[in-house]
Tab-separated table of C-alpha atoms in Angstrom:
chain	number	residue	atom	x	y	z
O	25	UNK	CA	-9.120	-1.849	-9.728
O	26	UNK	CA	-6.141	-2.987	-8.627
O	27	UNK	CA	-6.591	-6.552	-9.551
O	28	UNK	CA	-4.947	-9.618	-7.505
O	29	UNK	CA	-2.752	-8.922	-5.237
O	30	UNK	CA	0.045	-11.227	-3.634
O	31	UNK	CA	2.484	-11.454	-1.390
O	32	UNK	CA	5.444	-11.645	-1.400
O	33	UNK	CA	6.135	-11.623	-4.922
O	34	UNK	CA	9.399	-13.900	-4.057
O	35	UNK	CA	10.546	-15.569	-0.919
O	36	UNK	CA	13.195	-17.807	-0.366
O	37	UNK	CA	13.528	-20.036	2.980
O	38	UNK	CA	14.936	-22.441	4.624
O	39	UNK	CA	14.088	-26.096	5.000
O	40	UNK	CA	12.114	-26.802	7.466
O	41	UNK	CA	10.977	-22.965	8.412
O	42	UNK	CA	7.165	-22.229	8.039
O	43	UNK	CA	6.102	-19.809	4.985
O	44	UNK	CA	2.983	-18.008	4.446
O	45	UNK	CA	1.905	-16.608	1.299
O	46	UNK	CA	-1.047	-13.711	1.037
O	47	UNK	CA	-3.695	-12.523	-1.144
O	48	UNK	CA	-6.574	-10.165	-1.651
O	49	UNK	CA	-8.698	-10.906	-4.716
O	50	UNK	CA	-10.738	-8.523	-6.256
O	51	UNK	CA	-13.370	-6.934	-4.050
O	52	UNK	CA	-16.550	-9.047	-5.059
O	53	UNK	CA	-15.437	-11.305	-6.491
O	54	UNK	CA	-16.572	-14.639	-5.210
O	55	UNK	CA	-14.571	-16.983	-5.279
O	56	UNK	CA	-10.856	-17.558	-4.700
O	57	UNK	CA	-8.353	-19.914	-5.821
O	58	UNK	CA	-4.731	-21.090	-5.105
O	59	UNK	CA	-2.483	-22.918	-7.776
O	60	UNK	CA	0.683	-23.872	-7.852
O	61	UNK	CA	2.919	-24.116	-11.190
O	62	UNK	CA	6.215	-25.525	-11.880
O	63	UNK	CA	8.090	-26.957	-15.130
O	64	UNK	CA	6.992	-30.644	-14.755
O	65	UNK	CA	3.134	-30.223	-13.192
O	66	UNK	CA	2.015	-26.926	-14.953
O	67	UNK	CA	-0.639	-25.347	-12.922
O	68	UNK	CA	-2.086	-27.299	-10.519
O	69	UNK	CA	-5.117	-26.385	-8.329
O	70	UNK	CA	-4.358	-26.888	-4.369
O	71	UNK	CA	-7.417	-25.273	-3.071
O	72	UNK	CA	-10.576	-22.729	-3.555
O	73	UNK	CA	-12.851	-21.179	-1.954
O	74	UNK	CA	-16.640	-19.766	-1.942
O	75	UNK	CA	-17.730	-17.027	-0.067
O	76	UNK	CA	-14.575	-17.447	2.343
O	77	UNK	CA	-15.728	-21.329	2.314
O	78	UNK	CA	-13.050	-24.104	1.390
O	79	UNK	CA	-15.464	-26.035	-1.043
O	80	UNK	CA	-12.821	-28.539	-2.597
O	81	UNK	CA	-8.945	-28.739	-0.711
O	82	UNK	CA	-8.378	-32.042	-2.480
O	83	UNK	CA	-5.303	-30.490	-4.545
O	84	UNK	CA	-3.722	-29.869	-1.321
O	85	UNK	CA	-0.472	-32.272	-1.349
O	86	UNK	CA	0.170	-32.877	2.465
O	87	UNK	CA	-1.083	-31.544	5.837
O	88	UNK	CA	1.968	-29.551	5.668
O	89	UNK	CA	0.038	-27.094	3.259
O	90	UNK	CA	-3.378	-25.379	4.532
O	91	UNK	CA	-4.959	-22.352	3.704
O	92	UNK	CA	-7.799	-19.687	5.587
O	93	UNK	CA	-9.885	-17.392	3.834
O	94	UNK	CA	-10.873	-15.266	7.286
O	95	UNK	CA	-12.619	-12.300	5.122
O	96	UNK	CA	-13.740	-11.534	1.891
O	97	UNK	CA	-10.514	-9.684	1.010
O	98	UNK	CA	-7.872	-12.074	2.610
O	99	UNK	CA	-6.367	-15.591	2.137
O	100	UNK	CA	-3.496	-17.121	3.319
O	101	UNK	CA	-1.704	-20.355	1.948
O	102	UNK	CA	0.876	-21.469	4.477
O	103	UNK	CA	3.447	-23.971	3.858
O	104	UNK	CA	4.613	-25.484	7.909
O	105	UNK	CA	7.432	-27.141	7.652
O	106	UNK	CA	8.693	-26.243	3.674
O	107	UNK	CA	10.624	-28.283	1.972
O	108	UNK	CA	12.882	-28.214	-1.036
O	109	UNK	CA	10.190	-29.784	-3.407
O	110	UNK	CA	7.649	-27.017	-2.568
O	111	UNK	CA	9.783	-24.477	-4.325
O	112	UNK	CA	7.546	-23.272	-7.397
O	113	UNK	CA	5.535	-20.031	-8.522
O	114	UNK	CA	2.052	-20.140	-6.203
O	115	UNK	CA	-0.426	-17.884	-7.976
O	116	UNK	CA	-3.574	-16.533	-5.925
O	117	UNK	CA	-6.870	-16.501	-8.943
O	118	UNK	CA	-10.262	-14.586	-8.219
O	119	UNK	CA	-13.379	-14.970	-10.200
O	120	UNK	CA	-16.505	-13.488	-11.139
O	121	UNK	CA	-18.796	-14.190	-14.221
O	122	UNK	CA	-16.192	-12.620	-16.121
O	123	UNK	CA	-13.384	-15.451	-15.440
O	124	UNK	CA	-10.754	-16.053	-13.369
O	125	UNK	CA	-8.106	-12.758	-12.655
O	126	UNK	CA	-5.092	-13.954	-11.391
O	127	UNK	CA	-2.321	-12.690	-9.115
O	128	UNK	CA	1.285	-11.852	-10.008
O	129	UNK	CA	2.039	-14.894	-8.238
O	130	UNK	CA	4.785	-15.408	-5.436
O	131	UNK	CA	8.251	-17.277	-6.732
O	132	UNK	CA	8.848	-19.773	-3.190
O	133	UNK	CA	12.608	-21.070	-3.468
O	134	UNK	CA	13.282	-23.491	-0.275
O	135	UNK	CA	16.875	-24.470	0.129
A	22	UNK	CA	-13.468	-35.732	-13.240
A	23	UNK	CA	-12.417	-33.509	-16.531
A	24	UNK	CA	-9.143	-33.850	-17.957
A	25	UNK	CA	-7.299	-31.128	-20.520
A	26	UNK	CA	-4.763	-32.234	-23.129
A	27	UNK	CA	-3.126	-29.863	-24.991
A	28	UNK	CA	-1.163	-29.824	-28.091
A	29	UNK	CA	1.644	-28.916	-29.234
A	30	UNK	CA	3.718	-27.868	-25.999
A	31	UNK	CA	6.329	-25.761	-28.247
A	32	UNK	CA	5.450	-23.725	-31.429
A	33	UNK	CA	7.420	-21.809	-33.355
A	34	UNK	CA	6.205	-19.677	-36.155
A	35	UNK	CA	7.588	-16.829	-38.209
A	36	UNK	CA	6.292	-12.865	-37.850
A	37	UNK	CA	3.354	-12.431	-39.907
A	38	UNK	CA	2.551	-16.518	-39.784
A	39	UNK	CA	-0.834	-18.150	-38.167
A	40	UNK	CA	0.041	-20.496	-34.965
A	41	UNK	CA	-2.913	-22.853	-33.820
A	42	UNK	CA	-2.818	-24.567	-30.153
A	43	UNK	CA	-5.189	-27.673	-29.515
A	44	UNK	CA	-6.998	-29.089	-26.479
A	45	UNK	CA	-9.339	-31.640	-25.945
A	46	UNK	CA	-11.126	-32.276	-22.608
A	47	UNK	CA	-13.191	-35.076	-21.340
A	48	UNK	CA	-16.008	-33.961	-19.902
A	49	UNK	CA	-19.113	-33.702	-21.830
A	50	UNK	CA	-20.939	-31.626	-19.773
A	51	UNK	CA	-17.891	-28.731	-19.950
A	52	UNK	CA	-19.839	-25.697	-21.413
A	53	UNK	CA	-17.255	-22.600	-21.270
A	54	UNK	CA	-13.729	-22.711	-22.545
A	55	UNK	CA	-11.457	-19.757	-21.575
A	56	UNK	CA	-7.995	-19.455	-23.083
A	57	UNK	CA	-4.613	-17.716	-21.125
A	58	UNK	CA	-1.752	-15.820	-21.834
A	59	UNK	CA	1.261	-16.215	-19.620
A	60	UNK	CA	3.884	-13.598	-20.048
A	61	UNK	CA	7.521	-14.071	-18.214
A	62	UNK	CA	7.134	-13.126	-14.564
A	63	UNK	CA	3.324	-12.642	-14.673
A	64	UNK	CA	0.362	-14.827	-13.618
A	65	UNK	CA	-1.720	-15.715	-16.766
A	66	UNK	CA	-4.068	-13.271	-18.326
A	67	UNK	CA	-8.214	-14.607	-19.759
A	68	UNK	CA	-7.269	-13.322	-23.542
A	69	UNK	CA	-10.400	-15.395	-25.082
A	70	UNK	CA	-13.307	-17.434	-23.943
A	71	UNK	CA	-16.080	-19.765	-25.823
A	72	UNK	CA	-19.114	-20.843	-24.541
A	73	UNK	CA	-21.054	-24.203	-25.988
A	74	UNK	CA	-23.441	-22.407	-27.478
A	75	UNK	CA	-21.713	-21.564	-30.173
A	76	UNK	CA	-18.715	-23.004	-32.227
A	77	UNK	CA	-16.493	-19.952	-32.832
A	78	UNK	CA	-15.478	-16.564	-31.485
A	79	UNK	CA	-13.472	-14.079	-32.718
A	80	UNK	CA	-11.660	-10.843	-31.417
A	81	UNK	CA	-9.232	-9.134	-33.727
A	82	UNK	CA	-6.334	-11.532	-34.511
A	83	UNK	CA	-7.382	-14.426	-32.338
A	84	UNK	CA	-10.472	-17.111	-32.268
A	85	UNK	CA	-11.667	-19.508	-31.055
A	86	UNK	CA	-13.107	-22.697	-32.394
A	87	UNK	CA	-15.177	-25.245	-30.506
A	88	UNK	CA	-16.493	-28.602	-31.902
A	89	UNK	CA	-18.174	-30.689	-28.911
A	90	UNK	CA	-19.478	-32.971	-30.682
A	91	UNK	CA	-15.318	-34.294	-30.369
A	92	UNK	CA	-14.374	-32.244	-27.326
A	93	UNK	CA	-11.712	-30.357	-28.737
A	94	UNK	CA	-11.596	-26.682	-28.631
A	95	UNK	CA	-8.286	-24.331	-30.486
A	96	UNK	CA	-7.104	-21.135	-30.254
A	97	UNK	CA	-5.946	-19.580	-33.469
A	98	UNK	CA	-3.689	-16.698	-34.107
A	99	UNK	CA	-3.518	-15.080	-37.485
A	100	UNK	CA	-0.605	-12.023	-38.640
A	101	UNK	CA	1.793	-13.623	-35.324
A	102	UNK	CA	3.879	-10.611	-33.693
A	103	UNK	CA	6.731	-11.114	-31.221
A	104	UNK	CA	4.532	-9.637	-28.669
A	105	UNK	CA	2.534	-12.666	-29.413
A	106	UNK	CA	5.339	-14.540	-27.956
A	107	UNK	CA	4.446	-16.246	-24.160
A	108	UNK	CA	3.026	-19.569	-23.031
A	109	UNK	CA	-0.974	-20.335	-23.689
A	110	UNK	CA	-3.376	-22.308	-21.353
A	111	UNK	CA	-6.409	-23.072	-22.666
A	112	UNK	CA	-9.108	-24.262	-19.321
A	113	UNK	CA	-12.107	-26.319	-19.111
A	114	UNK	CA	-14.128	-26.633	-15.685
A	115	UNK	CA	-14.628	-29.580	-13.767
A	116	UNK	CA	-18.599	-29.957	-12.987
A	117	UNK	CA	-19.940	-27.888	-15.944
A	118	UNK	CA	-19.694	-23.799	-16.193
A	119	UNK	CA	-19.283	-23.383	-12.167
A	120	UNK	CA	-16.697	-25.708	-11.426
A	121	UNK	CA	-13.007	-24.818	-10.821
A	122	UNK	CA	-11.052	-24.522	-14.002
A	123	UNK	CA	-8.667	-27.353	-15.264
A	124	UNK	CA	-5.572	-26.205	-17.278
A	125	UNK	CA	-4.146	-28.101	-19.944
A	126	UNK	CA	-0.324	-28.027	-19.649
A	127	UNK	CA	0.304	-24.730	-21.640
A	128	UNK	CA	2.259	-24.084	-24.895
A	129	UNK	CA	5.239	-21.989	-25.693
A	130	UNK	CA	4.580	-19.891	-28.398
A	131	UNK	CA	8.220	-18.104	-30.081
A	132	UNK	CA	7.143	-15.700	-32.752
A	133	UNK	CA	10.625	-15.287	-34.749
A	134	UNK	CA	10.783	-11.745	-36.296
């Protein structure tokens, strides 16, 4: 198994332009999460999923931030427009009843 | 909802040394406690879980103790190695077993050879 996959593992952007970030969790695994870590806030959760359902998006800091889970094997978490205080490491998590797998996580720098 | 505290934020022990890492959460109806590794550039690793069933759990050089009756859970380390060095999480989940996971705010462990 390949594990968590994500993409791309850094991206730096402009203010202001739109970035999406991908993932593809493990296949069968359930449930999918998206965090978001940096220095001050450690590892916060933004938003997760349940059988491709958003069940709980109250992490989520603006409506600038939204996510889709169109398959089993596919989220996106897109960032429209970024700013510089978005810039942090945004790690995709799967789980099973084994616990949470996560990604390598993508390193977002917006300057 | 459930809130993790952990303690200390910075350890640093000498090679061959025990390091222990404390949380307590809030919510007494938490009943699975998973503990992470985070090594530089990687997304964090399950190294050790605990259910409340029991009150400790062991695998090689690391354990787990749980004591509900004061909500506080550690993750102990015996015979440190620099390898050993990275930044532990330990997790408890909001609405029992099935909830998302909460993360406490991680410790930096530095094992000195």
């Amino acid at each position: 198994d390949a594990g968590v996959i994500q993409s791309p593992r850094h991206e730096v952007t402009e203010m202001g332009q739109e970035v999406t970030l991908r993932c593809k969790p493990i296949s069968g695994h359930d449930y999918l999460f998206w965090y978001r870590q940096t220095m001050m806030r450690g590892l916060e959760l933004l938003i997760y999923f349940n059988n491709n359902v958003p069940i709980d998006d109250s992490g989520m800091p603006e409506d600038r931030f939204s996510a889709k889970m169109p398959n089993a094997s596919f989220s996106t978490l897109k960032i429209q427009p970024s700013e510089p205080r978005d810039s942090a490491v945004y790690f995709c998590a799967s789980r099973s009843v084994g616990g949470y797998t996560f990604g390598s996580g993508t390193r977002l720098t917006v300057v | 909802g459930e809130n993790v505290e952990q303690h200390p934020s910075t350890l640093s022990v000498q090679e061959g040394d025990s390091a222990v890492i404390k949380c307590t959460y809030s919510d007494s109806a938490s009943n699975y406690f998973p503990w992470y590794k985070q090594e530089l550039g990687k997304g964090p690793q399950l190294i050790i879980d605990i259910r409340s069933n029991v009150g400790e759990k062991k695998d090689q050089r690391i354990a787990v103790t749980l004591n509900k009756t004061a909500k506080h859970f550690s993750l102990h380390i015996t015979e440190t190695q620099p390898e050993d060095s990275a930044v532990y999480f330990c997790a408890a989940p909001q609405g029992g077993s099935q909830g998302n996971l909460i993360f406490g705010k991680g410790t930096k462990l530095s094992v000195k050879p």
